[in-house]
Short mmCIF file of C-alpha atoms and ligand atoms in Angstrom, two decimals:
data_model
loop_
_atom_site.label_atom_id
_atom_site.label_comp_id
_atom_site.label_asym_id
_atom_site.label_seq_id
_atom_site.Cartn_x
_atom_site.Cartn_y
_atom_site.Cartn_z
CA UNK A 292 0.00 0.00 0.00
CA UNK A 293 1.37 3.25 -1.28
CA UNK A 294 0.92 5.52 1.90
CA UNK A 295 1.18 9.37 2.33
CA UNK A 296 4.65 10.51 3.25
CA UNK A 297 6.06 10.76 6.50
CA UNK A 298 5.50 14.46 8.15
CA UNK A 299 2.24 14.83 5.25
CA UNK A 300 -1.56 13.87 5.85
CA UNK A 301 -4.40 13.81 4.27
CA UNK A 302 -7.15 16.03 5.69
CA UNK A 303 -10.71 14.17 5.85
CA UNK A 304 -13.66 15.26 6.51
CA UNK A 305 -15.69 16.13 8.60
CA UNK A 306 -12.31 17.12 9.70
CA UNK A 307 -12.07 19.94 6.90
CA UNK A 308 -15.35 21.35 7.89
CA UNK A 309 -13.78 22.72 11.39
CA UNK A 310 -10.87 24.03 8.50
CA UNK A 311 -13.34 25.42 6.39
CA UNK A 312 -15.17 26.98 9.37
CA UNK A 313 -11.75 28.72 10.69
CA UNK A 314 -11.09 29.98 7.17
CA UNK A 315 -14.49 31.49 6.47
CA UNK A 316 -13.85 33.45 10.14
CA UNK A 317 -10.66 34.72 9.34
CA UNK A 318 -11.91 36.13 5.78
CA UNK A 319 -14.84 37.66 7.63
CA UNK A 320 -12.90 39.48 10.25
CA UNK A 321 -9.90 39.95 8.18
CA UNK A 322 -12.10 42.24 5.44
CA UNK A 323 -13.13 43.80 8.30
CA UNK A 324 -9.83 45.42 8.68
CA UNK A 325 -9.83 45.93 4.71
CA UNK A 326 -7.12 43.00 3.83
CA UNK A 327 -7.57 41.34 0.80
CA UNK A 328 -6.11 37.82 -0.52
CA UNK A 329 -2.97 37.47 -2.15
CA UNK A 330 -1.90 33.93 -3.61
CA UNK A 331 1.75 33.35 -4.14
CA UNK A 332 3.54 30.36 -6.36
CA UNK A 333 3.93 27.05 -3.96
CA UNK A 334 7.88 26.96 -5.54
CA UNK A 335 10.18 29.98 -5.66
CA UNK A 336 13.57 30.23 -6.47
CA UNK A 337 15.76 29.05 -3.58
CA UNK A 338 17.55 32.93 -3.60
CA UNK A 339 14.59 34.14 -2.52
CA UNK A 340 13.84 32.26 0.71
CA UNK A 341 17.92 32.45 0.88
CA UNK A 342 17.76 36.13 1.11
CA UNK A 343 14.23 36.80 2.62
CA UNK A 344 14.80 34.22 5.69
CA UNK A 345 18.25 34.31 6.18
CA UNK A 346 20.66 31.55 4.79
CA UNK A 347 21.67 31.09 8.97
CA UNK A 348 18.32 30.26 10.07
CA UNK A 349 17.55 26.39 10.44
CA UNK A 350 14.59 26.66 8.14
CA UNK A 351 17.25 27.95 5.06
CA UNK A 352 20.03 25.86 6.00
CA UNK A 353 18.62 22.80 7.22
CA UNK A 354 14.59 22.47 6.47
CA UNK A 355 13.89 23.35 3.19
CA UNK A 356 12.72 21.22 0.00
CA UNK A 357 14.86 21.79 -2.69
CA UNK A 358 16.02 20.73 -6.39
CA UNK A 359 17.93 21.65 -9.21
CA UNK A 360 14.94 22.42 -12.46
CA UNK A 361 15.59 20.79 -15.17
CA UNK A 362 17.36 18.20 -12.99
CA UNK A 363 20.79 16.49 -13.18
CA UNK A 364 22.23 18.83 -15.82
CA UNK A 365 24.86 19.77 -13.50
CA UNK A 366 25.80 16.45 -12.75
CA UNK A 367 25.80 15.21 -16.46
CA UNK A 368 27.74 18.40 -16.78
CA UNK A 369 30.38 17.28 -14.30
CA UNK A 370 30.51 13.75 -15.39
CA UNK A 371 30.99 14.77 -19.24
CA UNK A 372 34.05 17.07 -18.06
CA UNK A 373 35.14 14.41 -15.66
CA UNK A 374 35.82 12.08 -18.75
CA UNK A 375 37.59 14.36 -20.85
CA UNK A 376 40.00 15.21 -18.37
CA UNK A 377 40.87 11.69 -17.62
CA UNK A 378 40.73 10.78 -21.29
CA UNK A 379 43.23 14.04 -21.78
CA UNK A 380 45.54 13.05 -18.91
CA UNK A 381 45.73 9.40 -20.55
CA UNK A 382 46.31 10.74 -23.69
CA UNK A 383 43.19 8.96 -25.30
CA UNK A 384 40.83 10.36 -27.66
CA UNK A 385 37.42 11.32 -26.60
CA UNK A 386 34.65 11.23 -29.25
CA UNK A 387 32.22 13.99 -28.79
CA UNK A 388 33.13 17.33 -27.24
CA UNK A 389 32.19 18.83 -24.12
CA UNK A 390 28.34 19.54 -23.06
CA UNK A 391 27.84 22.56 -24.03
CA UNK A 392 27.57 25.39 -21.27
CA UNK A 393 24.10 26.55 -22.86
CA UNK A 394 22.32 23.47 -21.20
CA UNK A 395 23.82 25.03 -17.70
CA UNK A 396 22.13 28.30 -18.67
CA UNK A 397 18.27 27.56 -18.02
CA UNK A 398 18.89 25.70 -14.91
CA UNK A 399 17.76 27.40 -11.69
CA UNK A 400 17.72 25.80 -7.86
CA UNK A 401 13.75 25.92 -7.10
CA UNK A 402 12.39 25.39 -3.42
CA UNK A 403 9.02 24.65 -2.13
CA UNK A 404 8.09 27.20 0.05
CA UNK A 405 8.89 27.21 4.16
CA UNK A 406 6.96 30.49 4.44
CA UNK A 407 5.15 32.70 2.70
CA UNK A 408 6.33 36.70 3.97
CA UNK A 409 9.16 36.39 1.37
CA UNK A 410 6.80 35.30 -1.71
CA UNK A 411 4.35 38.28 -0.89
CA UNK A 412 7.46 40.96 -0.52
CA UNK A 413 8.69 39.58 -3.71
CA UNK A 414 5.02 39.91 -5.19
CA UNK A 415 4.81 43.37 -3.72
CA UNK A 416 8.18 44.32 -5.48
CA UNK A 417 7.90 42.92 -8.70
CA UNK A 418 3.88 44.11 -9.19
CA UNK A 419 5.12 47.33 -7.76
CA UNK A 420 2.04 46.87 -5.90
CA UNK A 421 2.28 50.32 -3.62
CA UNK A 422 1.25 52.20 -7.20
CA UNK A 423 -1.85 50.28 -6.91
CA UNK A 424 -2.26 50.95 -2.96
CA UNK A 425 -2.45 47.39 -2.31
CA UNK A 426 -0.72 47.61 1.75
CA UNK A 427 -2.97 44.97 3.20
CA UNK A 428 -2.43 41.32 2.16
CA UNK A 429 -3.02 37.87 3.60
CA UNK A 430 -3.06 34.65 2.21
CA UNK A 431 -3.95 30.66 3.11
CA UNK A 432 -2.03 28.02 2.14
CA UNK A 433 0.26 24.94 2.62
CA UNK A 434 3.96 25.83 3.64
CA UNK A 435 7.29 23.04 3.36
CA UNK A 436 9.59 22.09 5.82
CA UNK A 437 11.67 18.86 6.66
CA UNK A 438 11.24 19.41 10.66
CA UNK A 439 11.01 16.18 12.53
CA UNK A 440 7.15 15.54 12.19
CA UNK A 441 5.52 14.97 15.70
CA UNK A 442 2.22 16.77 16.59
CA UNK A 443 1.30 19.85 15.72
CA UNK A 444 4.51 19.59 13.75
CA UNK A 445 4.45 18.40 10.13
CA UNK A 446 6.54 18.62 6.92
CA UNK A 447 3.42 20.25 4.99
CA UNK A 448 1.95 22.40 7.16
CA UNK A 449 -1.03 24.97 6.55
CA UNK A 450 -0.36 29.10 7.49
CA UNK A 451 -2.97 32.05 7.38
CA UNK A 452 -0.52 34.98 7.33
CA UNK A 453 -1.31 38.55 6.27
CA UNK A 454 1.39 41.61 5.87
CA UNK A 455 0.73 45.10 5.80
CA UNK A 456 3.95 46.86 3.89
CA UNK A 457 4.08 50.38 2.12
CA UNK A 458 6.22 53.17 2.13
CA UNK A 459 6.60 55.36 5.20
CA UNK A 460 5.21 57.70 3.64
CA UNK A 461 1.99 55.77 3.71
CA UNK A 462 1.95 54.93 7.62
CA UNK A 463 3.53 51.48 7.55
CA UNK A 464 6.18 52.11 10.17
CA UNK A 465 3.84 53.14 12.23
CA UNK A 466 3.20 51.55 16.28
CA UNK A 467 -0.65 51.84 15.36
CA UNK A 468 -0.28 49.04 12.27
CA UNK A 469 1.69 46.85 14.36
CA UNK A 470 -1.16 47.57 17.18
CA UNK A 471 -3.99 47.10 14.36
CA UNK A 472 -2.39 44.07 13.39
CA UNK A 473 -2.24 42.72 16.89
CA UNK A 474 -6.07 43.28 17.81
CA UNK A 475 -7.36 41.62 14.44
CA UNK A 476 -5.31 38.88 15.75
CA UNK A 477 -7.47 38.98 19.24
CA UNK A 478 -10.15 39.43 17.88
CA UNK A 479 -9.86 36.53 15.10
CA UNK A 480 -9.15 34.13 18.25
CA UNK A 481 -12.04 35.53 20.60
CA UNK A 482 -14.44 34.97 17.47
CA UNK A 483 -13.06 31.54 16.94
CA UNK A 484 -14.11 30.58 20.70
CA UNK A 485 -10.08 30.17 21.29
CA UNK A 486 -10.12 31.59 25.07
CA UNK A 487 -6.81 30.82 26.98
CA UNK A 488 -4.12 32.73 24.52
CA UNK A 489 -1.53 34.58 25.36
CA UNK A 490 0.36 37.18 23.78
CA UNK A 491 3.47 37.50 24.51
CA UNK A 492 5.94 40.88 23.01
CA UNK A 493 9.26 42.11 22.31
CA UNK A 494 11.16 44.57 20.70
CA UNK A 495 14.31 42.72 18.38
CA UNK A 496 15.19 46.97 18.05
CA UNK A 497 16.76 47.64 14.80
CA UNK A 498 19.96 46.17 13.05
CA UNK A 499 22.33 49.10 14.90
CA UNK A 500 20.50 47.81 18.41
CA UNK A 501 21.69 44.64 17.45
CA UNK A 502 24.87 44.90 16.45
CA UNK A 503 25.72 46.82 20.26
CA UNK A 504 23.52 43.36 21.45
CA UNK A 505 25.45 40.51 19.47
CA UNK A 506 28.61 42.01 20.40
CA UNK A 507 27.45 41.92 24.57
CA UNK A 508 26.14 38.99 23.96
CA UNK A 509 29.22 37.07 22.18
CA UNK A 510 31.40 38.64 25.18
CA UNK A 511 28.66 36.86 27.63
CA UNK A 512 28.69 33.66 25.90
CA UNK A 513 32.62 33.51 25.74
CA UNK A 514 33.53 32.47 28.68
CA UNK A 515 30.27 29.73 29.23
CA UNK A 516 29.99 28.76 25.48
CA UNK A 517 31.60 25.64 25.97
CA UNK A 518 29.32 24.21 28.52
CA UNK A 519 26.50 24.43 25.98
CA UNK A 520 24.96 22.66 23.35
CA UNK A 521 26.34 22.00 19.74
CA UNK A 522 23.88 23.97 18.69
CA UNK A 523 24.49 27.41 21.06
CA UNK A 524 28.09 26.93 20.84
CA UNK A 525 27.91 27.43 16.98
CA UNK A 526 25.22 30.11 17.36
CA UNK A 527 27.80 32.05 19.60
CA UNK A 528 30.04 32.73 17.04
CA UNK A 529 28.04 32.69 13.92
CA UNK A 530 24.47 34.71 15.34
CA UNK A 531 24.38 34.68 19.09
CA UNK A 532 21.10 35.88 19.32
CA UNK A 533 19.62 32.60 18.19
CA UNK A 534 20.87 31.40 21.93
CA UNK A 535 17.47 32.57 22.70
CA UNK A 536 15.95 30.00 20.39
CA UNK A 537 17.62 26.87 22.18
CA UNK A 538 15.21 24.29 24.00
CA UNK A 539 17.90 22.29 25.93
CA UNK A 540 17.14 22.21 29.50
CA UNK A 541 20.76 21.88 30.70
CA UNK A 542 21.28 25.34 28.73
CA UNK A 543 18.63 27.27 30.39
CA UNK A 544 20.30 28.71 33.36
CA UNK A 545 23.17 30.03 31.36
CA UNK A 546 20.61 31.65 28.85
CA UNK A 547 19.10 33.02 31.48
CA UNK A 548 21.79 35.18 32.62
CA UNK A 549 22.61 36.68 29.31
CA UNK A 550 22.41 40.48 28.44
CA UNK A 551 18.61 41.38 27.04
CA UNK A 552 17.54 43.43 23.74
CA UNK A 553 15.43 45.40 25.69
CA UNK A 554 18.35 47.11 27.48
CA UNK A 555 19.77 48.15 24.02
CA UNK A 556 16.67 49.37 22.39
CA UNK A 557 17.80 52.88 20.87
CA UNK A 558 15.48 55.93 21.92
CA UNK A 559 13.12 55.34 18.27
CA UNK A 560 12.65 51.79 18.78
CA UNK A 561 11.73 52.27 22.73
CA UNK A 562 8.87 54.89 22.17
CA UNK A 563 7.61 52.78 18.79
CA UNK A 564 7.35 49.55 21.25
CA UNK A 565 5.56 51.75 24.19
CA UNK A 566 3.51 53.19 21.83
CA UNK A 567 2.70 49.75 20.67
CA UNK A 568 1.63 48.46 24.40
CA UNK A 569 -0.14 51.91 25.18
CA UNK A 570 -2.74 51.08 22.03
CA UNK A 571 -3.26 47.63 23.12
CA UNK A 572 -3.66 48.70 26.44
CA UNK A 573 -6.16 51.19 25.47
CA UNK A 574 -7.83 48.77 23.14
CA UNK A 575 -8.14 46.15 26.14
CA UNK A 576 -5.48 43.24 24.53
CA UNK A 577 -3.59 42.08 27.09
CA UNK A 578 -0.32 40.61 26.63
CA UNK A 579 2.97 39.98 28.69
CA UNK A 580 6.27 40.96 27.44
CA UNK A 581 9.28 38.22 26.59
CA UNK A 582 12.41 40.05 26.40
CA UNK A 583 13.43 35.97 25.32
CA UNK A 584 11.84 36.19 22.39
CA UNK A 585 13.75 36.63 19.12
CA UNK A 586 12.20 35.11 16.59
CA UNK A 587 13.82 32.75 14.10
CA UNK A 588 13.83 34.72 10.72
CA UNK A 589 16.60 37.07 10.06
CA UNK A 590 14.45 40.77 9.02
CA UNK A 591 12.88 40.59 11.76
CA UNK A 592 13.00 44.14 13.42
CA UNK A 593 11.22 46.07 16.37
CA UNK A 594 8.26 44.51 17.55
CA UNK A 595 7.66 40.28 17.36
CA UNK A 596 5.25 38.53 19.08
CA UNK A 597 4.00 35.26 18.96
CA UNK A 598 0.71 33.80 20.55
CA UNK A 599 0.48 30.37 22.12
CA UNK A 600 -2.33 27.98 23.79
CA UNK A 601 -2.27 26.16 26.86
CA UNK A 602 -3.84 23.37 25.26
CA UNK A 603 -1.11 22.57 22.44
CA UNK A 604 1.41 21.25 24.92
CA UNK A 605 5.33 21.30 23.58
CA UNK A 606 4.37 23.10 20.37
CA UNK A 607 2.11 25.63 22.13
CA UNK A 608 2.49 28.47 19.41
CA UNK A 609 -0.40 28.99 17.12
CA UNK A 610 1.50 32.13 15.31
CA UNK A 611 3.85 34.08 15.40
CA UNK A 612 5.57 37.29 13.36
CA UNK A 613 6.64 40.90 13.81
CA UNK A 614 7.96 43.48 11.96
CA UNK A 615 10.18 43.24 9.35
CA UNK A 616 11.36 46.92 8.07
CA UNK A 617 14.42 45.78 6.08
CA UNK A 618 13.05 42.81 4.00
CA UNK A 619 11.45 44.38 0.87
CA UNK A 620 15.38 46.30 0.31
CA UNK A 621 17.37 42.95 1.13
CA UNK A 622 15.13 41.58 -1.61
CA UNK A 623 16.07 44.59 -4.08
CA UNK A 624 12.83 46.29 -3.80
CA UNK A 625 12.34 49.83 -2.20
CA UNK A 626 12.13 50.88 1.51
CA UNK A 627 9.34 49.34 2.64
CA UNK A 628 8.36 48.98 6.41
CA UNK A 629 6.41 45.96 7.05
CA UNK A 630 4.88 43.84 9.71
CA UNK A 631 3.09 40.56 9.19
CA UNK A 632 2.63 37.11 11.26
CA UNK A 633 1.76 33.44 9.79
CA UNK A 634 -1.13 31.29 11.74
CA UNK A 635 -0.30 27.83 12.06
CA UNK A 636 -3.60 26.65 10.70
CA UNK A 637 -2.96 22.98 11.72
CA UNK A 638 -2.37 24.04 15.24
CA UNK A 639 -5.44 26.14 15.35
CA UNK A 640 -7.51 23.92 14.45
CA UNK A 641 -6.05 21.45 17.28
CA UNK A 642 -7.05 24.24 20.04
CA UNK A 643 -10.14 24.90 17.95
CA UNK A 644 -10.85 20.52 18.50
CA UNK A 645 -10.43 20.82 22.25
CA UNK A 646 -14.20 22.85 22.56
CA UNK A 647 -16.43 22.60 18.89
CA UNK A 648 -16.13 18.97 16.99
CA UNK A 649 -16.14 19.12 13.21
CA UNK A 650 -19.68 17.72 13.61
CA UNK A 651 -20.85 20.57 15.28
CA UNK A 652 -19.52 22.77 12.38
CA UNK A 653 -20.13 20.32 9.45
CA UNK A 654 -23.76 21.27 7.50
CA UNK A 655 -25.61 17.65 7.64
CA UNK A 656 -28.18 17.57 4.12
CA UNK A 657 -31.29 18.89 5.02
CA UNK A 658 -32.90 16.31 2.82
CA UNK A 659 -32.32 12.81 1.90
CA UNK A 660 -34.28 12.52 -1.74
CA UNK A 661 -35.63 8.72 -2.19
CA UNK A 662 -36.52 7.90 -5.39
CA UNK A 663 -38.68 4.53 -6.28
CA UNK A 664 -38.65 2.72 -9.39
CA UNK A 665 -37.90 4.08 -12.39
CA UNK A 666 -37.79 8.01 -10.61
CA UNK A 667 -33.87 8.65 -11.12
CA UNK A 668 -35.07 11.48 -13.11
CA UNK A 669 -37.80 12.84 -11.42
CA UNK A 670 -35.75 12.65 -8.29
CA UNK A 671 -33.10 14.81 -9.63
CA UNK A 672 -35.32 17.29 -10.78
CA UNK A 673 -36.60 17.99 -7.78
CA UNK A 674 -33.24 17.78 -6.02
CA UNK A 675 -32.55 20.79 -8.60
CA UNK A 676 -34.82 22.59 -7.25
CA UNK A 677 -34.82 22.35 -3.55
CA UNK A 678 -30.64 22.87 -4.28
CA UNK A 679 -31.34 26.14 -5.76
CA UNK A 680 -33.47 26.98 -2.60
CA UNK A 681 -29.84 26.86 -0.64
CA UNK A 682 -30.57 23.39 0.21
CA UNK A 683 -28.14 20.58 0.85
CA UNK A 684 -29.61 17.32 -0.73
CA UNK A 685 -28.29 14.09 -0.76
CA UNK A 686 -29.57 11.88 -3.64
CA UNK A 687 -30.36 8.59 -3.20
CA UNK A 688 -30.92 5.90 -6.28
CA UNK A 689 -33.97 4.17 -7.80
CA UNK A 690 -32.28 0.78 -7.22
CA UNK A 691 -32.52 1.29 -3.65
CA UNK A 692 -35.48 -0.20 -1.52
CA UNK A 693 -37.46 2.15 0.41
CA UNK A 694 -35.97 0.46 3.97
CA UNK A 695 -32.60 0.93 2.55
CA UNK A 696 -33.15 4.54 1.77
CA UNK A 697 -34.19 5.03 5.49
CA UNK A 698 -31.07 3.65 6.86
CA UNK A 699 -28.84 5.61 3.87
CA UNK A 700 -30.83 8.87 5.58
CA UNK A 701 -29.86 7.96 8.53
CA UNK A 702 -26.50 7.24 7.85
CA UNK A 703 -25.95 10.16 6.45
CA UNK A 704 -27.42 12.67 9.08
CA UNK A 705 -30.58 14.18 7.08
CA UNK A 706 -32.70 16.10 8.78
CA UNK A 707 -36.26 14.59 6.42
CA UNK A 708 -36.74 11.99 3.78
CA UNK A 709 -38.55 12.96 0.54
CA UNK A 710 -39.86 10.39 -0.97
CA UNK A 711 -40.17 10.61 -4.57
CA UNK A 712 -42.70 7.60 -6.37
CA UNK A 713 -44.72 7.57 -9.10
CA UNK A 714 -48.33 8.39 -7.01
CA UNK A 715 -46.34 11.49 -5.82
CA UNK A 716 -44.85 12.87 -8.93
CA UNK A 717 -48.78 12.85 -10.50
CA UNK A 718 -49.84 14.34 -7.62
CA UNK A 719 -47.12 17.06 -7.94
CA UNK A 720 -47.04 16.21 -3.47
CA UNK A 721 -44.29 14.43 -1.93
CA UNK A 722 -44.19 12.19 1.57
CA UNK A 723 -41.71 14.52 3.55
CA UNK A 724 -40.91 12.58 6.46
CA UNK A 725 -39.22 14.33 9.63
CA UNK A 726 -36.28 11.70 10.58
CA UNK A 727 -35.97 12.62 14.02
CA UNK A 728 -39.70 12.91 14.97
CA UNK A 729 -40.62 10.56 12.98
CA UNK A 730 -43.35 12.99 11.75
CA UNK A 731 -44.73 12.61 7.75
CA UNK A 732 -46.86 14.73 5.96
CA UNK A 733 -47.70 15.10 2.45
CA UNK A 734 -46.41 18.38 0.84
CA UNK A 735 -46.93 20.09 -2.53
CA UNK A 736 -44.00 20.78 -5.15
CA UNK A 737 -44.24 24.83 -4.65
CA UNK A 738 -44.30 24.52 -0.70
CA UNK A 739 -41.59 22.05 -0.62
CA UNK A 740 -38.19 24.34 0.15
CA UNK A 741 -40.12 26.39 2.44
CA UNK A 742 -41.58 23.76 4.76
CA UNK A 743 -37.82 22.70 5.16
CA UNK A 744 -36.30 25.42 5.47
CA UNK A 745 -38.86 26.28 8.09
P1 LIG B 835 7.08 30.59 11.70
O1 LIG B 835 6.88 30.83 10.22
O2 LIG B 835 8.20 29.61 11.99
O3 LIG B 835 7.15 31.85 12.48
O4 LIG B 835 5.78 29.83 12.20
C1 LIG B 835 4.54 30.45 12.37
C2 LIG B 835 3.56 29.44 12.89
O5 LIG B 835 3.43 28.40 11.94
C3 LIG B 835 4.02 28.75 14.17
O6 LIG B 835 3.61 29.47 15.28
C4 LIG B 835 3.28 27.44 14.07
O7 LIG B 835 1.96 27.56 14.57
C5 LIG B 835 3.22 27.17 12.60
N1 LIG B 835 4.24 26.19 12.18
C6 LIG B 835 5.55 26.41 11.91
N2 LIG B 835 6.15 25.28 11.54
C7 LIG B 835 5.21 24.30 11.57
C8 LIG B 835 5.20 22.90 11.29
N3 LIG B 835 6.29 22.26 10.87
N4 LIG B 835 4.03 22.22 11.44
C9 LIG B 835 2.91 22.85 11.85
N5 LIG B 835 2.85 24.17 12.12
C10 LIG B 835 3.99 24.89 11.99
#
C-alpha cells in the first residue's frame, strides 16, 4: 500500500469542515480590517527564501525542500568534463566534445516554500504593488519544511498569514499598524471561541540595536559557550542571538543570565514599542512581554510577538511574526516597512478541536431525496430545485429499496426523507418525512423548500 509521506496527511472530513469553518472566520474578520487575498507560487527560487529568511536560520540551512529544475544537468555536466580530463591526462581520444555550457544556462535551484512573507514581498516588489495601494495582504495556504514531524509539527503544514507593507510615507512604520495588526489577531481568536491565549511581546530593536547586542552577547557567551549545546556553541560565534531559540534544558540557566535586547533598544525603537503596548492597552489586549523572544527569521525588526495555547502542549504556538522593516530592500525592492505574522492553521484547528467537533460545524443535508422505481429522473429534478433553494440534498438511487433509503438517511445525518414515487410525482405532493420525529406529511411541489427550510 502506497501511503502518504512521513510528516504529510491527508485532511478528511468532517475534519475539513472545522478548517473550512476557521477559514471562512478569518476572511470575515480579516475584510473587516480591509485586507484582501494574495496567492503566491507554492515553488520559488531558492535565492529568494535564501535572502528573505536568512541563509543562517535552520529553516534555510537545514529544512527546506529543494532541487535543481531541469534536474541532473549539473551532474551530467560534471561527469561529461570528468571524462575528458581523464581521457586528456591518458592521452586517449574522446569522441564527442564537451556539453555545451548553454544546457547550464536555463537551470535554476527551485524550493518549495517554508513560508510565505518572502513570496508576498517579492510579489509586492515585482507588481510594484504600492502604485496600486495594495498595503494589506493575507493569504492561506500549505507551507514546506523537513522538521522532525511529531504533533502539531508536520513537513506540509497549513499558514494564514497577512502583511501590511508600504512606504513610510503611507503609515507602515507606524506603532498603530503593528497595534492594528495585533487586535485583528485577538479578535480573530475571541471569534473563533479560542479563550486561553496569550500574547506575549518584544522589541528585536533595529539592526544598529543589534549589532551593540550581538557584540554583549558574544562577550557573555565567551567564557560559558563551551558548557552548551552543539547547537548554542555554533550560534555564539556565527548569530548569538539565536541562543534565545535553544530548547535544551541543561542550557537554560546560562541563557538566562545573558544580556537582554530590551536594554539596548535605541530611543526610536523604545517609544515605537511603548507606543505599541499603550494602544493595546487602550484597546483592552492584554499581553505579557518576553524580552526571550527573538524570533527565528533574520528581518525581523522592532516589535515580534508570537501567541500560544495552553492546550497545544510542547508546540504551544499557534503564530507568530513581527515586523520586518528591512526585508522588501534585502530583496532589491524599495524601503518598505512591514509587519506581518503566519497562523499555524494545523495548530489552530487542534485548540479549535479541544471545545467545537467538526460535527458541530459540518452542515448535515437537510434532505435525503428517495426515489422509487424508475424516478432517477424525477428525483433529480426535484433535487434541482430544492438545491437552488440553498438546500443541501443528498440523492439517493432508484435501485434502492425504500428500507434501505431510510437507513442511507440515517447514515448520512438528514434532517427529512422525501420520498419521490410515481403516485407522488402525478400528484405534484411528496411524503416529507421528519427523521428525528418521525413525523410525515404530504407536501406540494411549490411549498416544498419552504416547509424545510422552516
Ligand atoms: P514561523 O513561520 O516559523 O514563524 O511559524 C509560524 C507558525 O506556523 C508557528 O507558530 C506554528 O503555529 C506554525 N508552524 C511552523 N512550523 C510548523 C510545522 N512544521 N508544522 C505545523 N505548524 C507549523
Amino acid at each position: 500500500m502506497i501511503k502518504a509521506v512521513r510528516g504529510t496527511r491527508d485532511l478528511l472530513p468532517p475534519e475539513t469542515a472545522l478548517w473550512n469553518f476557521v477559514e471562512a472566520a478569518v476572511r470575515d474578520v480579516f475584510r473587516a480590517y480591509n485586507f484582501q487575498e494574495i496567492r503566491t507560487p507554492i515553488f520559488e527560487a531558492t535565492e529568494l527564501f535564501a535572502r528573505g529568511v536568512g541563509e543562517e536560520t535552520d529553516i534555510v540551512s537545514k529544512e527546506m525542500y529543494t532541487w535543481d529544475d531541469p534536474p541532473g544537468r549539473f551532474r551530467e555536466y560534471v561527469e561529461r568534463y570528468r571524462e575528458l580530463i581523464t581521457a586528456l591526462q591518458e592521452g586517449r581520444q574522446l569522441s564527442g566534445g564537451p556539453v555545451p555550457l548553454e544546457n547550464l544556462a536555463g537551470q535554476q535551484s527551485l524550493t518549495l516554500r517554508p513560508e510565505n512573507t518572502a513570496g508576498v514581498v517579492r510579489a509586492y516588489i515585482q507588481h510594484k504593488l504600492w502604485d496600486r495601494g495594495l498595503n494589506k495582504l493575507y493569504y492561506i495556504g500549505p507551507q514546506f519544511r523537513r522538521e522532525r514531524p511529531q504533533k502539531g509539527r508536520y513537513r506540509q503544514f497549513y499558514q494564514i498569514g497577512a502583511e501590511v507593507i508600504g512606504p513610510a510615507s503611507a503609515g507602515s512604520e507606524s506603532p498603530a499598524r503593528d497595534a492594528e495588526v495585533l487586535e485583528m489577531l485577538a479578535t480573530l481568536l475571541d471569534r473563533l471561541g479560542i479563550a486561553n491565549w496569550n500574547l506575549e511581546l518584544n522589541s528585536v530593536g533595529c539592526p544598529s540595536d543589534r549589532v551593540k547586542f550581538n557584540e554583549a552577547l558574544r562577550n557573555a557567551l565567551e567564557p560559558v559557550k563551551e558548557k552548551m549545546c552543539a547547537d548554542c556553541q555554533r550560534r555564539a560565534v556565527t548569530n548569538p542571538l539565536r541562543v534565545f531559540d535553544c530548547k535544551v534544558p541543561e542550557d537554560q540557566p546560562i541563557i538566562e543570565k545573558l544580556p537582554r535586547i530590551s536594554q539596548f533598544l535605541d530611543e526610536g525603537c523604545r517609544t515605537h514599542f511603548e507606543a505599541v503596548q499603550a494602544i493595546l492597552a487602550k484597546v483592552g489586549v492584554r499581553f505579557s512581554l518576553n524580552d526571550r523572544l527573538v524570533r527565528g527569521l533574520d528581518y525581523y525588526t522592532r516589535t515580534a510577538f508570537e501567541f500560544t495555547h495552553g492546550a497545544l502542549g510542547a508546540q504551544n504556538a499557534i503564530l507568530g511574526g513581527g515586523r520586518y522593516d528591512g526585508l522588501s530592500e534585502a530583496l532589491g525592492g524599495p524601503a518598505a516597512p512591514g509587519i506581518g505574522f503566519a497562523i499555524g492553521e494545523d495548530r489552530l484547528v487542534m485548540s479549535l478541536q479541544e471545545k467545537a467537533s467538526a460535527e458541530s460545524v459540518l452542515r448535515k443535508p437537510d434532505v435525503y431525496v428517495a426515489p422509487m422505481a424508475g424516478m432517477n429522473g424525477e428525483a433529480a429534478r426535484l433535487a434541482r430545485e430544492l438545491r437552488r433553494n440553498d438546500l443541501v440534498i443528498e440523492l439517493g438511487d432508484d435501485s434502492f429499496r425504500l428500507k434501505k433509503s431510510f437507513e442511507a438517511a440515517t447514515k448520512a445525518g438528514a434532517k427529512y426523507i422525501l420520498i419521490v414515487g410515481e403516485n407522488e410525482v402525478k400528484a405534484d405532493s411528496f411524503a416529507l418525512k421528519n427523521l428525528a420525529t418521525g413525523e410525515q406529511v404530504s407536501v406540494p411541489r411549490a411549498e416544498l423548500a419552504q416547509r424545510i427550510q422552516g
